[in-house]
Every structure is written in C-alpha cells, then in structure tokens.
C-alpha positions in Angstrom: 68.3 181.4 198.8 71.3 179.8 197.4 72.6 176.8 195.4 75.2 174.1 196.2 77.6 172.6 193.7 76.6 168.8 194.1 77.9 167.1 190.9 79.5 167.1 187.6 77.7 166.0 184.6 79.8 164.4 182.0 78.6 163.2 178.6 79.9 159.7 177.5 79.6 157.5 174.4 79.5 154.6 176.8 78.6 155.9 180.3 79.1 152.4 182.0 82.6 151.8 180.7 83.7 155.5 181.2 81.9 155.2 184.8 83.9 152.2 185.6 87.2 153.9 184.7 86.5 156.9 186.9 85.3 154.8 189.8 88.6 153.0 189.8 90.5 156.4 189.5 88.5 157.8 192.5 87.9 154.7 194.6 84.3 155.4 194.4 81.1 153.4 194.3 79.1 152.9 190.9 75.2 153.0 190.6 72.8 154.0 188.2 69.4 155.9 188.3 68.3 154.6 185.0 69.4 153.4 181.5 72.3 155.5 180.1 73.2 157.0 183.4 76.1 155.9 185.6 76.4 157.7 189.0 79.6 157.9 191.2 80.0 158.7 194.7 82.3 157.9 197.6 81.5 154.8 199.6 79.0 155.5 202.4 78.3 158.9 201.0 75.0 160.5 201.9 73.9 162.8 199.0 74.2 165.8 198.9 77.3 166.6 201.0 80.0 169.2 200.2 82.8 166.7 201.4 82.5 165.4 197.8 81.3 166.7 194.2 79.8 163.6 192.6 80.0 162.7 189.0 77.1 161.6 186.7 77.9 160.1 183.4 75.1 160.4 180.9 75.1 158.6 177.6 75.4 160.8 174.5 76.2 159.9 170.7 77.8 163.2 170.1 81.7 163.0 169.6 84.1 165.1 171.6 85.4 167.7 169.1 87.3 170.2 171.1 89.1 170.6 174.5 86.7 170.4 177.5 86.2 173.8 179.3 85.5 171.9 182.5 87.9 169.4 183.9 88.9 167.8 187.2 92.3 168.0 189.0 93.4 165.0 191.0 95.3 165.5 194.4 98.6 163.8 195.4 100.3 163.7 198.7 103.9 163.3 197.5 106.0 163.3 194.2 106.2 159.5 194.7 102.4 159.3 195.1 102.0 161.5 191.8 104.4 159.4 189.8 102.5 156.0 191.1 99.1 157.6 190.4 100.0 158.6 186.9 101.3 155.0 186.2 98.2 153.5 187.7 96.0 155.8 185.5 97.8 154.8 182.2 97.3 151.2 183.3 93.6 151.9 183.6 93.5 153.3 180.0 94.4 156.9 180.4 96.7 158.5 177.9 98.9 161.5 177.8 97.5 164.8 176.7 99.0 167.9 175.2 97.0 171.0 175.8 99.8 173.5 175.5 100.9 173.0 179.0 104.5 173.1 178.3 107.0 172.3 181.1 104.8 172.2 184.2 105.0 170.1 187.5 101.7 168.5 187.0 100.6 165.8 184.5 97.9 166.2 182.0 96.2 163.0 180.9 93.0 162.2 178.9 90.6 159.4 180.0 89.4 156.7 177.6 87.0 159.1 175.9 89.5 161.8 175.5 88.3 164.0 178.5 91.3 165.9 179.7 92.2 165.9 183.5 95.3 166.8 185.6 97.4 164.9 188.2 98.7 167.7 190.3 101.9 167.8 192.0 101.6 167.7 195.9 100.3 171.0 197.3 99.2 171.8 200.9 96.1 173.4 199.7 94.6 170.1 198.5 95.7 167.8 201.5 92.1 167.6 202.7 90.0 167.7 199.6 89.7 164.0 198.8 90.8 162.5 195.5 89.5 165.5 193.5 91.5 168.5 194.4 89.5 170.9 192.1 86.9 171.2 189.5 88.5 173.6 187.1 86.6 175.9 184.5 88.3 177.8 181.8 87.1 181.3 181.3 87.9 184.8 179.9 87.2 186.7 183.1 88.0 185.0 186.4 86.9 188.1 188.5 83.5 188.1 186.7 83.0 184.4 187.1 83.8 184.6 190.8 81.3 187.4 191.2 78.7 185.2 189.7 79.3 181.8 191.2 80.1 183.3 194.6 76.6 184.9 194.5 74.9 181.9 192.9 76.1 179.3 195.3 77.0 179.4 199.2 80.5 178.6 198.3 83.1 181.0 199.6 85.5 182.9 197.3 89.0 182.5 198.5 91.2 184.1 196.0 90.8 186.2 192.9 93.3 187.5 190.5 93.1 188.6 186.8 94.2 185.1 185.8 92.3 182.8 188.3 89.7 182.6 191.0 89.0 179.9 193.7 86.0 179.0 195.7 85.1 176.3 198.2 82.2 175.1 200.2 81.5 177.3 203.2 82.0 174.3 205.2 85.6 174.2 204.2 85.4 170.7 203.0 85.7 168.9 199.6 87.2 170.1 196.5 87.6 173.6 195.3 86.0 175.2 192.3 88.6 177.0 190.2 88.3 179.6 187.2 91.3 179.8 185.0 91.8 182.6 182.3 92.2 181.1 178.8 92.3 182.6 175.6 90.3 179.9 173.8 86.6 180.8 173.0 83.7 178.6 173.9 82.4 177.2 170.6 80.2 174.2 171.5 77.9 172.8 174.2 80.0 171.7 177.1 80.4 167.9 177.4 81.3 168.5 181.0 79.0 170.9 183.2 78.2 171.7 186.6 75.0 170.8 188.4 73.7 172.8 191.4 71.0 172.1 193.7 69.0 174.5 196.0 68.2 173.7 199.6 65.2 171.7 200.8 62.1 174.1 200.9 63.3 176.5 198.2 61.4 177.1 195.2 63.1 175.9 192.0 61.5 178.7 189.7 62.2 181.5 192.2 66.0 180.1 192.4 66.2 180.0 188.7 64.8 183.7 188.6 67.5 184.8 191.0 70.2 183.3 189.0 69.1 184.9 185.9 69.0 188.3 187.7 72.6 187.6 188.7 73.4 187.2 184.9 72.6 183.7 183.9 70.7 183.0 180.7 67.8 180.5 180.4 68.1 177.6 178.0 64.9 176.2 176.5 65.4 172.3 177.0 62.5 169.9 177.5 63.7 168.5 181.1 62.1 168.7 184.4 64.9 170.7 185.9 66.3 174.1 184.9 69.0 174.6 182.4 70.9 177.8 182.5 74.1 179.4 181.1 76.5 181.4 183.4 77.6 184.9 182.1 80.3 183.3 179.8 77.8 180.9 178.2 78.9 177.7 180.3 75.7 175.4 180.7 74.8 174.4 184.1 71.7 172.6 185.7 69.5 173.7 188.7 68.0 170.5 190.0 65.1 170.2 192.1 65.7 171.3 195.8 66.7 168.5 198.3 
C-alpha cells in the first residue's frame, strides 16, 4: 500500500477570490465541488496524476496569524522570466513579503490573503515541473521527515541533508516535495496542508493504520476522510482511494 500527494488544501477567507488569483498565477482552470470550495487544476488534467499537485481552496473564517509552514515555489526559465513573473504577480495583487530571507536570488511574495510563496531564480532541476517547482514544508528534522514521507507515499527521496530533503513522484514528473529546516516551532493548525490519496482498491482504514505505524498521529475530526498529523505535527488528509 502507498499514498500519493494529490493536492494542497489552502484555507481562505474568500475561496473564490483567492482561487481566481491562483488560477491566473498558474494558468489553471477553476471549478467547484460545492459551496465554499474552489478547485484548481491544469487545463485538460485527469485527476489524479502526478504531473501536477492540484490546489483546493476551502472557506474558513479563521484569520492567518503566523507564517505558513507549507508554501509553494514557482518555477522560472530565465532571469528575465523571473522579473516578468514577479511584475505580473504584483499586478494581480501579490505583495512583497519579508520572512527573514535576506539577500537571496529568489523573490518572496504574499498572495492577497497573506500566504507566502517564492518565485525562484531559474534552476535546471525545475525545468520540467510545470508552474509549481516545489511544495515546501518547514520542519525541524528534514531527515526524519524524509523517512516518514518517503515511506508514507510512493514518492522517491532524491536528496537528504541536515538542512533539507527532497522527494518527487516515482514517475519523475510534476513538482518536488521539499522539507527545509527552520527554527520556528509549529504553533497553530496549518492553513495550508497536504492531501494524499491511496490507490484504487486500497482500504482507507488500513492505510491510515499503516501511516500511524510509521509515526503519524490520528486527529479526531468529524469528516468522511482521515485526518492525521505527521511526526512533526503537520496535519494532512488521507482521502478515499481512487
């Protein structure tokens, strides 16, 4: 058994407006599975497919109070493309964000609801990822996170150091999943979290039990899917197999 990273769940005060922003950023299509939910995926995309990690924006009245522990990095193809993309994003409503990054070659911005994201300088690693180069998770121990998420999913661990760890779909397509060491402790429920999905024919309860045996913790929420936390307390959802 294994799971696949299929989407990012992002809480939003106005899911429709924020979804419109991110659709323009990524060039993706907008749909909705119901009130208070806005779904984003590439045009012609057949869900689920590791070529892309989709985004679900879910309405929530709770305000953002701290820096998100999960964010996306956007890929660029040249220095000129990076500058053009940053200018385009600012025209769409993004604003500069200072998270203590100092003098770095990438640009840190915040979307209209304050969610931080990075526009990367051009890097060969991300030339075939699509618009999202990486989904990035802050953590205290990248090695431990690589062990857990490498076993929890069928994604391949590419690089691991004391400061970072990198995974990607076993098919070698789509964005990377990266864990970056940070000294900031987790203090609140993550407004942005990962959603994973088992394969067709797998048993949801059995898969959740396997993840708990790997070090995940069950969270008691009244929803039709499983909500767990990884070994560092980052919430994630285990969706129904499909």
